[in-house]
Amino acid sequence: MRWWKECRECHAACQTRTESWLPTRLLDTDGPLKLVSTLELAKHPPPPYIALSHRWGSSPENIFKLTSFNETQLKSQVPLEELSQSFRDAIAFTQRIGVRYLWIDSLCIMQDSADDWQAEAATMSQVYKQCTLNIAVNPVESPGPGMFQVRSLDTRQCLSFHQRVISRKESSDSYLLTLKRNLEIDCIERTLQRRAWVIQERFLSPRTVHFSDQLFWECRSSQASETFPLGIPRAEQRTHRKRGRVEASEKELYDLWHEILSSYGASCLTFHSDRFVALGAIAKDFEQRLQTKYCAGLWMAKLPGSLLWSLKPPGNHFSTRQAEYRCPTWSWASLDFPEGTSLWHDIARLYHLEGVMSLVQVIDVHIESPHGNHHTEIHSAAIILQGRTKLVTLDVLEGHDISNIWLLHEGYWLDLGPDAANDGNTYILPVSVVPRKGGIVVCCLLLKGVKNDPDRFERIGVLKVKAGRSCPAELKWVIEMADTEDPLDKLPDRLTLI
């Protein structure tokens, strides 16, 4: 494959392997397929391996997988007849391009061991960063017929035409006309791109080849397809590919993080409990590059403004929150939300503007998780803030749009729907002031007091209060607080968000 050869020989930005690291287990495709422990392999230099991105489908329980009961058998030989067509195709492709080892999650992670799963999840960033190539099985229909599909030449073609404009100054241009999906690797018609896990798999891999209705190639230096074998036009390339640039500025990295979260919110997870894990590898990579602590889906350096995220599921639905603890309520990852959800971090983006002012002080952040695993698992977390809170009722907010927060539209959004704030225990906490034409906008958290503990609160939503005649009388204190000479002076309330 020419793209593969050219990338390895000519793209300096894609030669990222710097460590003698290997996954715990790999599939050996040299001879009868078998599972091997990499402790038995020479690591100087470590042998190259290919990783596979695939969608488990609607019946993950039917996938042949590694368990504590069949591990010994798979180390002797993996029964090919038990594997899906996509897995068998990936094995054949790995052999065809001369790479011996292959990593597939369901066959290289013990699927009936929570301890093994957690240990391997913590190294997921390395699995994809250190692979020599990532194979993405990306069918247009699910579950799909495997990697190698019958394609229509008609849908992959380009039509060229020449336009000549006759006027005082004659001009002419040449154009190519093709289907939009021939320009976009992450077209939503391709089922793999709707899978949340694939976001970090694509982001971290030095190079990926997509098997879909046509072949697509992407690496840190280029994107190409069968329609555009010499390169997809630059204007159509997504910024996810910029992630390999070591020299990216802090603002570019935060913008990229928000773009990734936007894609992540719109994608789907089979298990909501994987909400942290499926993004943990990217979070670990960003933490190293941003040099700030990852705090349950937010960044320490962007607190308190980044607490003002908002989720908007499709339609008129609200998110839900499971009784079993996953993470603090001030994290967007505490919510279960469907595919197609919009995730916004308006204030985090606006922190690059002059004049954005904080109305709370962050005193401390506590996060308890297994050692080294705070990117993927949290046992408890809390943020201690100094600010000003006041009890509010939903009647005060009835004149506002129940819609997702936009800084150009006054409104509020409840994470869990109106029922979460109908018990007379809802508080407003002003967090940030944003200067706008014609006045200021104060962005606030909506909080719910914890029973029998007056200093502890849970997040239930966000609110914007805009200066002017439309501001309800009961909320004018918010504007008055923001207008004081030093709004952070003598803040009366110390509160703990959990």
CSV table of C-alpha atoms in Angstrom, one decimal:
chain,number,residue,atom,x,y,z
A,1,MET,CA,0.0,0.0,0.0
A,2,ARG,CA,1.6,3.2,-1.2
A,3,TRP,CA,0.3,5.4,1.6
A,4,TRP,CA,1.7,3.1,4.2
A,5,LYS,CA,5.1,3.0,2.5
A,6,GLU,CA,5.3,6.7,1.9
A,7,CYS,CA,4.3,7.6,5.5
A,8,ARG,CA,7.0,5.3,7.1
A,9,GLU,CA,9.7,6.5,4.8
A,10,CYS,CA,8.9,10.2,4.4
A,11,HIS,CA,6.8,11.6,7.2
A,12,ALA,CA,9.0,12.6,10.1
A,13,ALA,CA,6.0,13.7,12.2
A,14,CYS,CA,4.6,10.2,12.1
A,15,GLN,CA,7.7,8.4,13.5
A,16,THR,CA,6.5,8.6,17.1
A,17,ARG,CA,7.6,5.4,18.6
A,18,THR,CA,10.2,6.2,21.3
A,19,GLU,CA,9.7,3.6,24.0
A,20,SER,CA,10.3,-0.2,24.4
A,21,TRP,CA,6.7,-0.7,25.3
A,22,LEU,CA,4.3,-3.4,24.2
A,23,PRO,CA,0.7,-4.2,25.3
A,24,THR,CA,0.4,-7.1,27.9
A,25,ARG,CA,-0.9,-9.5,25.2
A,26,LEU,CA,-0.7,-9.7,21.4
A,27,LEU,CA,-2.0,-12.0,18.7
A,28,ASP,CA,0.8,-13.8,16.8
A,29,THR,CA,-0.2,-14.2,13.2
A,30,ASP,CA,2.9,-16.1,12.1
A,31,GLY,CA,1.6,-19.6,11.6
A,32,PRO,CA,-1.5,-20.8,13.5
A,33,LEU,CA,-3.0,-17.7,15.3
A,34,LYS,CA,-2.3,-17.7,19.0
A,35,LEU,CA,-2.3,-15.3,22.0
A,36,VAL,CA,1.2,-14.4,23.4
A,37,SER,CA,2.3,-12.7,26.5
A,38,THR,CA,4.7,-9.9,25.5
A,39,LEU,CA,6.9,-10.7,28.5
A,40,GLU,CA,8.2,-13.5,26.3
A,41,LEU,CA,9.1,-11.1,23.4
A,42,ALA,CA,12.3,-9.3,22.8
A,43,LYS,CA,11.8,-5.6,23.4
A,44,HIS,CA,15.1,-4.1,22.1
A,45,PRO,CA,13.8,-3.1,19.7
A,46,PRO,CA,10.2,-4.0,20.3
A,47,PRO,CA,8.4,-5.7,17.4
A,48,PRO,CA,5.9,-3.5,15.6
A,49,TYR,CA,2.2,-4.4,16.0
A,50,ILE,CA,-1.1,-3.3,14.4
A,51,ALA,CA,-4.2,-2.3,16.5
A,52,LEU,CA,-7.8,-2.8,15.4
A,53,SER,CA,-10.7,-0.3,15.9
A,54,HIS,CA,-14.1,-2.0,15.5
A,55,ARG,CA,-17.6,-1.7,16.7
A,56,TRP,CA,-18.8,-4.5,19.0
A,57,GLY,CA,-22.4,-4.2,17.6
A,58,SER,CA,-25.7,-4.6,19.3
A,59,SER,CA,-24.9,-8.1,20.8
A,60,PRO,CA,-21.5,-7.8,22.4
A,61,GLU,CA,-22.1,-10.9,24.4
A,62,ASN,CA,-22.0,-12.9,21.2
A,63,ILE,CA,-18.4,-11.8,20.3
A,64,PHE,CA,-15.8,-14.5,20.8
A,65,LYS,CA,-13.5,-13.1,23.5
A,66,LEU,CA,-10.6,-13.8,25.9
A,67,THR,CA,-11.7,-15.0,29.4
A,68,SER,CA,-10.0,-16.6,32.3
A,69,PHE,CA,-11.5,-19.9,31.2
A,70,ASN,CA,-10.1,-20.0,27.6
A,71,GLU,CA,-6.8,-18.2,28.0
A,72,THR,CA,-4.7,-21.4,28.1
A,73,GLN,CA,-6.5,-22.6,24.9
A,74,LEU,CA,-5.9,-19.3,23.1
A,75,LYS,CA,-2.2,-19.4,23.9
A,76,SER,CA,-2.0,-22.7,22.0
A,77,GLN,CA,-4.3,-21.7,19.1
A,78,VAL,CA,-7.1,-19.2,18.5
A,79,PRO,CA,-10.0,-20.9,16.6
A,80,LEU,CA,-10.4,-18.8,13.4
A,81,GLU,CA,-13.9,-20.2,12.8
A,82,GLU,CA,-15.1,-18.6,16.1
A,83,LEU,CA,-14.0,-15.1,15.0
A,84,SER,CA,-16.0,-12.5,13.1
A,85,GLN,CA,-15.3,-11.8,9.4
A,86,SER,CA,-13.8,-8.5,10.4
A,87,PHE,CA,-11.3,-10.1,12.7
A,88,ARG,CA,-10.4,-12.7,10.1
A,89,ASP,CA,-9.9,-10.0,7.5
A,90,ALA,CA,-7.7,-8.0,9.9
A,91,ILE,CA,-5.5,-11.0,10.5
A,92,ALA,CA,-5.1,-11.5,6.8
A,93,PHE,CA,-4.3,-7.9,6.2
A,94,THR,CA,-1.7,-7.9,9.0
A,95,GLN,CA,0.0,-10.9,7.4
A,96,ARG,CA,-0.3,-9.3,3.9
A,97,ILE,CA,1.7,-6.2,4.8
A,98,GLY,CA,4.3,-8.1,6.7
A,99,VAL,CA,3.5,-7.3,10.3
A,100,ARG,CA,3.5,-10.2,12.7
A,101,TYR,CA,1.6,-9.0,15.7
A,102,LEU,CA,-2.0,-7.7,16.0
A,103,TRP,CA,-3.9,-6.2,19.0
A,104,ILE,CA,-7.7,-6.7,19.3
A,105,ASP,CA,-9.3,-5.5,22.5
A,106,SER,CA,-11.8,-8.4,22.9
A,107,LEU,CA,-9.0,-11.0,22.5
A,108,CYS,CA,-6.1,-9.2,24.3
A,109,ILE,CA,-8.0,-7.9,27.4
A,110,MET,CA,-9.5,-10.4,29.9
A,111,GLN,CA,-13.3,-9.8,29.5
A,112,ASP,CA,-14.4,-11.4,32.7
A,113,SER,CA,-11.8,-9.8,35.0
A,114,ALA,CA,-12.6,-6.3,36.3
A,115,ASP,CA,-9.0,-6.0,37.6
A,116,ASP,CA,-7.4,-6.9,34.2
A,117,TRP,CA,-9.8,-4.6,32.4
A,118,GLN,CA,-9.0,-1.6,34.7
A,119,ALA,CA,-5.2,-2.3,34.4
A,120,GLU,CA,-5.4,-2.5,30.6
A,121,ALA,CA,-7.7,0.6,30.3
A,122,ALA,CA,-5.0,2.6,32.1
A,123,THR,CA,-2.5,1.8,29.4
A,124,MET,CA,-4.9,2.4,26.4
A,125,SER,CA,-3.1,5.6,25.5
A,126,GLN,CA,0.1,3.6,24.9
A,127,VAL,CA,-1.7,0.8,23.0
A,128,TYR,CA,-2.6,3.2,20.2
A,129,LYS,CA,0.3,5.7,20.4
A,130,GLN,CA,2.8,2.9,20.1
A,131,CYS,CA,1.2,0.9,17.3
A,132,THR,CA,2.7,1.1,13.9
A,133,LEU,CA,-0.8,1.2,12.2
A,134,ASN,CA,-4.4,1.3,13.3
A,135,ILE,CA,-7.0,-0.6,11.2
A,136,ALA,CA,-10.5,0.9,11.4
A,137,VAL,CA,-13.4,-1.3,10.2
A,138,ASN,CA,-15.8,1.3,9.3
A,139,PRO,CA,-18.8,-0.1,7.4
A,140,VAL,CA,-21.7,2.1,6.1
A,141,GLU,CA,-24.1,-0.5,7.5
A,142,SER,CA,-23.9,-2.3,10.8
A,143,PRO,CA,-22.7,-4.9,11.6
A,144,GLY,CA,-21.2,-4.9,8.1
A,145,PRO,CA,-19.8,-7.7,6.0
A,146,GLY,CA,-16.2,-7.4,7.3
A,147,MET,CA,-13.3,-5.2,6.1
A,148,PHE,CA,-13.3,-6.1,2.4
A,149,GLN,CA,-16.5,-4.9,0.9
A,150,VAL,CA,-18.0,-4.8,-2.6
A,151,ARG,CA,-17.8,-1.1,-3.6
A,152,SER,CA,-19.5,0.9,-6.3
A,153,LEU,CA,-17.1,2.8,-8.5
A,154,ASP,CA,-19.9,5.3,-9.3
A,155,THR,CA,-20.0,6.7,-5.7
A,156,ARG,CA,-16.2,7.2,-5.6
A,157,GLN,CA,-15.8,9.1,-8.8
A,158,CYS,CA,-15.2,12.8,-9.3
A,159,LEU,CA,-16.7,14.9,-12.1
A,160,SER,CA,-14.5,17.7,-13.3
A,161,PHE,CA,-15.7,20.8,-15.1
A,162,HIS,CA,-14.3,24.1,-16.2
A,163,GLN,CA,-16.0,27.4,-15.6
A,164,ARG,CA,-15.3,30.4,-17.8
A,165,VAL,CA,-16.6,33.9,-16.8
A,166,ILE,CA,-16.8,36.4,-19.6
A,167,SER,CA,-16.8,40.0,-18.4
A,168,ARG,CA,-14.5,43.0,-18.6
A,169,LYS,CA,-11.9,40.9,-16.9
A,170,GLU,CA,-12.2,37.3,-18.2
A,171,SER,CA,-11.5,34.6,-15.7
A,172,SER,CA,-11.8,30.8,-15.5
A,173,ASP,CA,-11.6,28.1,-12.9
A,174,SER,CA,-11.6,24.3,-12.7
A,175,TYR,CA,-13.7,22.3,-10.2
A,176,LEU,CA,-14.2,18.8,-9.0
A,177,LEU,CA,-17.6,17.6,-8.0
A,178,THR,CA,-18.0,14.5,-5.7
A,179,LEU,CA,-20.2,13.2,-2.9
A,180,LYS,CA,-19.6,14.8,0.5
A,181,ARG,CA,-18.9,11.5,2.1
A,182,ASN,CA,-15.9,11.0,-0.3
A,183,LEU,CA,-14.3,14.0,1.5
A,184,GLU,CA,-15.1,13.1,5.1
A,185,ILE,CA,-13.6,10.2,7.0
A,186,ASP,CA,-15.9,10.7,9.9
A,187,CYS,CA,-19.1,10.8,7.9
A,188,ILE,CA,-21.9,9.8,10.3
A,189,GLU,CA,-23.1,7.2,7.7
A,190,ARG,CA,-20.1,5.1,8.6
A,191,THR,CA,-21.1,3.3,11.8
A,192,LEU,CA,-17.7,3.2,13.5
A,193,GLN,CA,-17.5,7.1,13.7
A,194,ARG,CA,-20.6,7.0,15.9
A,195,ARG,CA,-18.7,4.9,18.5
A,196,ALA,CA,-17.2,7.0,21.4
A,197,TRP,CA,-14.2,4.7,21.8
A,198,VAL,CA,-13.0,5.3,18.3
A,199,ILE,CA,-12.3,9.0,19.0
A,200,GLN,CA,-9.3,8.3,21.1
A,201,GLU,CA,-8.2,5.4,19.0
A,202,ARG,CA,-8.0,7.7,15.9
A,203,PHE,CA,-6.5,10.6,17.9
A,204,LEU,CA,-3.6,8.7,19.4
A,205,SER,CA,-2.7,6.4,16.5
A,206,PRO,CA,0.2,7.7,14.3
A,207,ARG,CA,-1.6,6.4,11.2
A,208,THR,CA,-5.0,4.8,10.5
A,209,VAL,CA,-6.4,3.0,7.4
A,210,HIS,CA,-10.2,3.0,7.2
A,211,PHE,CA,-11.9,0.1,5.5
A,212,SER,CA,-15.4,1.4,4.4
A,213,ASP,CA,-17.3,2.1,1.2
A,214,GLN,CA,-13.8,3.1,0.0
A,215,LEU,CA,-10.3,3.1,1.6
A,216,PHE,CA,-9.3,6.2,3.6
A,217,TRP,CA,-5.9,7.0,5.0
A,218,GLU,CA,-5.0,9.4,7.7
A,219,CYS,CA,-1.8,10.1,9.5
A,220,ARG,CA,-0.2,13.1,11.3
A,221,SER,CA,0.9,14.5,7.9
A,222,SER,CA,-1.8,13.7,5.4
A,223,GLN,CA,-5.3,12.4,4.6
A,224,ALA,CA,-6.1,10.5,1.4
A,225,SER,CA,-8.8,8.2,-0.1
A,226,GLU,CA,-9.4,6.2,-3.2
A,227,THR,CA,-11.3,9.2,-4.6
A,228,PHE,CA,-8.3,11.5,-3.7
A,229,PRO,CA,-5.3,9.2,-3.7
A,230,LEU,CA,-2.8,12.1,-3.6
A,231,GLY,CA,-4.5,13.8,-0.7
A,232,ILE,CA,-8.0,15.0,0.4
A,233,PRO,CA,-8.3,18.8,-0.3
A,234,ARG,CA,-6.9,20.7,2.7
A,235,ALA,CA,-10.1,22.7,3.3
A,236,GLU,CA,-12.0,19.4,4.0
A,237,GLN,CA,-9.5,17.9,6.5
A,238,ARG,CA,-10.7,17.9,10.1
A,239,THR,CA,-8.5,19.5,12.7
A,240,HIS,CA,-8.3,16.2,14.7
A,241,ARG,CA,-5.2,15.5,12.5
A,242,LYS,CA,-3.4,18.5,14.0
A,243,ARG,CA,-3.0,16.6,17.2
A,244,GLY,CA,0.5,15.5,16.2
A,245,ARG,CA,1.9,19.0,16.2
A,246,VAL,CA,4.2,19.3,19.2
A,247,GLU,CA,4.4,23.0,18.8
A,248,ALA,CA,0.7,23.6,19.2
A,249,SER,CA,-0.1,26.6,21.4
A,250,GLU,CA,-2.1,26.3,24.6
A,251,LYS,CA,-5.1,27.9,23.0
A,252,GLU,CA,-4.9,25.5,20.1
A,253,LEU,CA,-4.8,22.6,22.5
A,254,TYR,CA,-7.8,23.8,24.4
A,255,ASP,CA,-9.7,24.4,21.2
A,256,LEU,CA,-8.9,20.9,20.1
A,257,TRP,CA,-10.0,19.5,23.4
A,258,HIS,CA,-13.4,21.2,23.0
A,259,GLU,CA,-13.7,19.9,19.4
A,260,ILE,CA,-13.0,16.4,20.7
A,261,LEU,CA,-15.6,16.7,23.4
A,262,SER,CA,-18.1,17.9,20.9
A,263,SER,CA,-17.5,14.7,18.8
A,264,TYR,CA,-17.6,12.6,22.0
A,265,GLY,CA,-20.9,14.0,23.1
A,266,ALA,CA,-22.5,13.2,19.8
A,267,SER,CA,-21.2,9.6,19.7
A,268,CYS,CA,-22.6,6.5,21.4
A,269,LEU,CA,-21.4,4.1,24.2
A,270,THR,CA,-22.7,0.6,24.7
A,271,PHE,CA,-22.1,1.0,28.5
A,272,HIS,CA,-22.5,4.4,30.1
A,273,SER,CA,-20.1,3.3,32.8
A,274,ASP,CA,-17.3,3.6,30.2
A,275,ARG,CA,-17.9,7.4,30.0
A,276,PHE,CA,-14.5,8.2,31.6
A,277,VAL,CA,-12.5,5.2,30.3
A,278,ALA,CA,-13.4,5.9,26.6
A,279,LEU,CA,-11.8,9.3,26.8
A,280,GLY,CA,-9.1,8.6,29.4
A,281,ALA,CA,-6.2,7.9,27.0
A,282,ILE,CA,-6.7,11.3,25.3
A,283,ALA,CA,-7.0,13.0,28.7
A,284,LYS,CA,-3.7,11.5,29.8
A,285,ASP,CA,-2.1,12.7,26.6
A,286,PHE,CA,-3.5,16.3,27.0
A,287,GLU,CA,-2.5,16.4,30.7
A,288,GLN,CA,1.1,15.9,29.7
A,289,ARG,CA,0.9,18.6,27.0
A,290,LEU,CA,-1.1,21.2,28.9
A,291,GLN,CA,0.8,20.7,32.2
A,292,THR,CA,-2.3,21.0,34.3
A,293,LYS,CA,-4.3,18.4,36.3
A,294,TYR,CA,-7.2,16.5,34.7
A,295,CYS,CA,-10.2,16.9,37.0
A,296,ALA,CA,-13.0,14.5,36.2
A,297,GLY,CA,-13.4,15.8,32.6
A,298,LEU,CA,-12.3,19.4,33.3
A,299,TRP,CA,-8.9,21.1,33.6
A,300,MET,CA,-7.6,22.5,36.8
A,301,ALA,CA,-6.2,25.6,35.0
A,302,LYS,CA,-9.6,26.5,33.6
A,303,LEU,CA,-11.6,26.3,36.9
A,304,PRO,CA,-14.0,27.8,37.9
A,305,GLY,CA,-15.1,28.8,34.4
A,306,SER,CA,-15.2,25.3,33.0
A,307,LEU,CA,-17.8,24.3,35.6
A,308,LEU,CA,-20.3,26.1,33.3
A,309,TRP,CA,-20.6,23.3,30.7
A,310,SER,CA,-24.0,22.4,29.4
A,311,LEU,CA,-25.4,19.3,27.7
A,312,LYS,CA,-28.3,19.3,25.2
A,313,PRO,CA,-29.6,15.9,24.2
A,314,PRO,CA,-31.5,15.6,20.9
A,315,GLY,CA,-35.2,16.5,21.0
A,316,ASN,CA,-36.7,17.8,24.2
A,317,HIS,CA,-35.1,15.2,26.5
A,318,PHE,CA,-32.9,15.6,29.5
A,319,SER,CA,-30.0,13.6,30.7
A,320,THR,CA,-30.1,11.1,33.6
A,321,ARG,CA,-27.8,10.3,36.4
A,322,GLN,CA,-27.4,6.8,37.8
A,323,ALA,CA,-27.6,6.2,41.6
A,324,GLU,CA,-24.3,4.3,41.4
A,325,TYR,CA,-21.4,6.8,41.8
A,326,ARG,CA,-19.3,7.4,38.7
A,327,CYS,CA,-17.9,10.9,39.3
A,328,PRO,CA,-18.9,14.3,40.9
A,329,THR,CA,-22.1,16.1,39.7
A,330,TRP,CA,-19.9,19.1,38.6
A,331,SER,CA,-18.5,16.9,35.8
A,332,TRP,CA,-20.4,16.4,32.5
A,333,ALA,CA,-19.4,12.7,32.7
A,334,SER,CA,-21.7,12.2,35.6
A,335,LEU,CA,-24.6,12.2,33.2
A,336,ASP,CA,-25.9,9.5,30.9
A,337,PHE,CA,-26.9,11.0,27.6
A,338,PRO,CA,-27.9,9.6,24.2
A,339,GLU,CA,-26.1,9.6,20.9
A,340,GLY,CA,-26.4,13.0,19.2
A,341,THR,CA,-26.0,15.1,22.4
A,342,SER,CA,-24.4,18.6,22.1
A,343,LEU,CA,-21.7,19.3,24.7
A,344,TRP,CA,-20.7,22.9,25.1
A,345,HIS,CA,-18.0,24.7,27.1
A,346,ASP,CA,-18.9,28.3,26.3
A,347,ILE,CA,-17.1,29.9,29.2
A,348,ALA,CA,-13.9,27.8,28.8
A,349,ARG,CA,-13.7,29.0,25.2
A,350,LEU,CA,-14.3,32.7,26.3
A,351,TYR,CA,-11.4,32.6,28.7
A,352,HIS,CA,-9.2,33.6,25.8
A,353,LEU,CA,-11.2,36.9,25.6
A,354,GLU,CA,-10.2,40.0,27.6
A,355,GLY,CA,-12.5,41.0,30.4
A,356,VAL,CA,-13.9,37.7,31.6
A,357,MET,CA,-13.9,37.9,35.4
A,358,SER,CA,-14.4,35.2,38.0
A,359,LEU,CA,-16.9,35.7,40.8
A,360,VAL,CA,-15.7,32.7,42.9
A,361,GLN,CA,-12.4,31.5,44.3
A,362,VAL,CA,-11.3,27.9,44.0
A,363,ILE,CA,-9.9,26.9,47.4
A,364,ASP,CA,-9.1,23.3,46.8
A,365,VAL,CA,-9.9,20.3,44.5
A,366,HIS,CA,-10.0,16.7,46.0
A,367,ILE,CA,-10.0,13.7,43.7
A,368,GLU,CA,-9.6,10.1,45.0
A,369,SER,CA,-8.9,7.4,42.5
A,370,PRO,CA,-6.7,4.3,42.2
A,371,HIS,CA,-3.1,5.3,41.9
A,372,GLY,CA,-2.4,6.6,38.4
A,373,ASN,CA,-5.9,6.0,37.2
A,374,HIS,CA,-7.6,9.4,37.8
A,375,HIS,CA,-8.1,9.6,34.0
A,376,THR,CA,-10.3,6.5,34.0
A,377,GLU,CA,-11.8,5.9,37.4
A,378,ILE,CA,-12.9,8.1,40.4
A,379,HIS,CA,-13.9,7.0,43.8
A,380,SER,CA,-14.8,10.5,45.2
A,381,ALA,CA,-14.2,14.1,44.3
A,382,ALA,CA,-15.1,17.6,45.6
A,383,ILE,CA,-14.3,21.2,44.8
A,384,ILE,CA,-14.2,23.7,47.6
A,385,LEU,CA,-15.3,27.2,46.5
A,386,GLN,CA,-15.6,30.6,48.1
A,387,GLY,CA,-18.5,32.6,46.7
A,388,ARG,CA,-22.0,34.0,47.2
A,389,THR,CA,-25.1,31.7,47.0
A,390,LYS,CA,-28.8,32.5,47.3
A,391,LEU,CA,-31.9,30.4,47.3
A,392,VAL,CA,-34.1,30.7,44.2
A,393,THR,CA,-37.3,29.2,42.9
A,394,LEU,CA,-38.1,28.1,39.4
A,395,ASP,CA,-40.9,30.7,39.3
A,396,VAL,CA,-38.2,33.3,39.0
A,397,LEU,CA,-36.8,31.6,35.9
A,398,GLU,CA,-40.1,31.0,34.1
A,399,GLY,CA,-39.5,34.0,31.8
A,400,HIS,CA,-36.3,32.4,30.5
A,401,ASP,CA,-35.9,30.0,27.6
A,402,ILE,CA,-35.4,26.4,28.7
A,403,SER,CA,-32.7,25.9,26.1
A,404,ASN,CA,-29.0,25.2,26.0
A,405,ILE,CA,-26.8,28.0,27.2
A,406,TRP,CA,-25.6,30.4,24.5
A,407,LEU,CA,-24.0,33.7,25.4
A,408,LEU,CA,-26.1,35.5,22.8
A,409,HIS,CA,-29.4,34.2,24.3
A,410,GLU,CA,-30.6,34.6,27.9
A,411,GLY,CA,-31.7,31.3,29.4
A,412,TYR,CA,-31.0,28.4,31.7
A,413,TRP,CA,-30.5,24.7,31.4
A,414,LEU,CA,-31.3,22.0,33.9
A,415,ASP,CA,-29.1,18.9,33.7
A,416,LEU,CA,-31.8,16.5,34.9
A,417,GLY,CA,-35.0,18.4,34.0
A,418,PRO,CA,-37.4,20.6,36.1
A,419,ASP,CA,-38.2,17.9,38.7
A,420,ALA,CA,-34.6,18.1,40.0
A,421,ALA,CA,-35.3,21.7,41.1
A,422,ASN,CA,-38.8,21.6,42.3
A,423,ASP,CA,-38.1,20.9,46.0
A,424,GLY,CA,-37.4,24.4,47.1
A,425,ASN,CA,-33.8,23.6,47.6
A,426,THR,CA,-32.2,25.3,44.5
A,427,TYR,CA,-29.4,27.8,44.8
A,428,ILE,CA,-27.7,30.2,42.5
A,429,LEU,CA,-23.9,30.6,42.5
A,430,PRO,CA,-22.6,33.4,40.3
A,431,VAL,CA,-19.3,32.1,38.7
A,432,SER,CA,-18.2,34.3,35.8
A,433,VAL,CA,-18.8,37.8,34.3
A,434,VAL,CA,-18.6,38.1,30.5
A,435,PRO,CA,-18.6,41.5,28.9
A,436,ARG,CA,-21.0,41.9,25.9
A,437,LYS,CA,-22.2,44.8,23.8
A,438,GLY,CA,-24.8,46.7,25.8
A,439,GLY,CA,-23.9,45.3,29.2
A,440,ILE,CA,-22.6,42.2,31.0
A,441,VAL,CA,-23.8,38.6,31.2
A,442,VAL,CA,-23.3,36.8,34.5
A,443,CYS,CA,-23.0,33.0,34.2
A,444,CYS,CA,-24.1,31.0,37.2
A,445,LEU,CA,-24.4,27.5,38.5
A,446,LEU,CA,-27.7,26.1,39.7
A,447,LEU,CA,-27.1,24.0,42.8
A,448,LYS,CA,-29.1,21.7,45.0
A,449,GLY,CA,-28.3,21.5,48.7
A,450,VAL,CA,-27.4,18.1,50.1
A,451,LYS,CA,-29.8,17.0,52.9
A,452,ASN,CA,-28.5,17.4,56.4
A,453,ASP,CA,-25.3,19.2,55.2
A,454,PRO,CA,-25.8,22.9,54.6
A,455,ASP,CA,-22.3,23.4,53.1
A,456,ARG,CA,-22.4,20.7,50.5
A,457,PHE,CA,-24.1,21.0,47.1
A,458,GLU,CA,-24.7,19.1,43.9
A,459,ARG,CA,-24.8,20.7,40.4
A,460,ILE,CA,-28.2,20.6,38.7
A,461,GLY,CA,-27.8,23.2,35.9
A,462,VAL,CA,-26.6,26.5,34.6
A,463,LEU,CA,-28.1,30.0,34.4
A,464,LYS,CA,-27.3,33.3,32.6
A,465,VAL,CA,-28.3,36.6,34.0
A,466,LYS,CA,-28.2,39.5,31.6
A,467,ALA,CA,-28.0,43.1,32.8
A,468,GLY,CA,-30.9,45.3,31.6
A,469,ARG,CA,-34.6,45.7,32.0
A,470,SER,CA,-35.3,42.1,31.2
A,471,CYS,CA,-33.5,41.0,34.3
A,472,PRO,CA,-36.0,39.7,37.0
A,473,ALA,CA,-36.0,41.8,40.2
A,474,GLU,CA,-35.1,38.7,42.2
A,475,LEU,CA,-31.9,38.3,40.2
A,476,LYS,CA,-30.7,41.9,40.2
A,477,TRP,CA,-28.4,41.1,43.1
A,478,VAL,CA,-26.3,39.0,40.7
A,479,ILE,CA,-25.7,42.0,38.5
A,480,GLU,CA,-25.0,44.2,41.5
A,481,MET,CA,-22.4,41.8,42.8
A,482,ALA,CA,-20.7,41.7,39.4
A,483,ASP,CA,-20.7,45.5,39.2
A,484,THR,CA,-18.9,46.0,42.5
A,485,GLU,CA,-15.3,47.2,42.4
A,486,ASP,CA,-13.9,44.0,43.9
A,487,PRO,CA,-16.5,41.2,43.7
A,488,LEU,CA,-14.1,38.7,45.2
A,489,ASP,CA,-13.7,40.8,48.4
A,490,LYS,CA,-15.4,39.3,51.5
A,491,LEU,CA,-17.2,36.5,49.8
A,492,PRO,CA,-19.5,35.1,52.5
A,493,ASP,CA,-20.0,31.5,51.6
A,494,ARG,CA,-17.6,28.5,51.6
A,495,LEU,CA,-19.2,25.6,49.8
A,496,THR,CA,-18.3,22.1,48.7
A,497,LEU,CA,-19.5,20.8,45.3
A,498,ILE,CA,-19.7,17.0,45.1
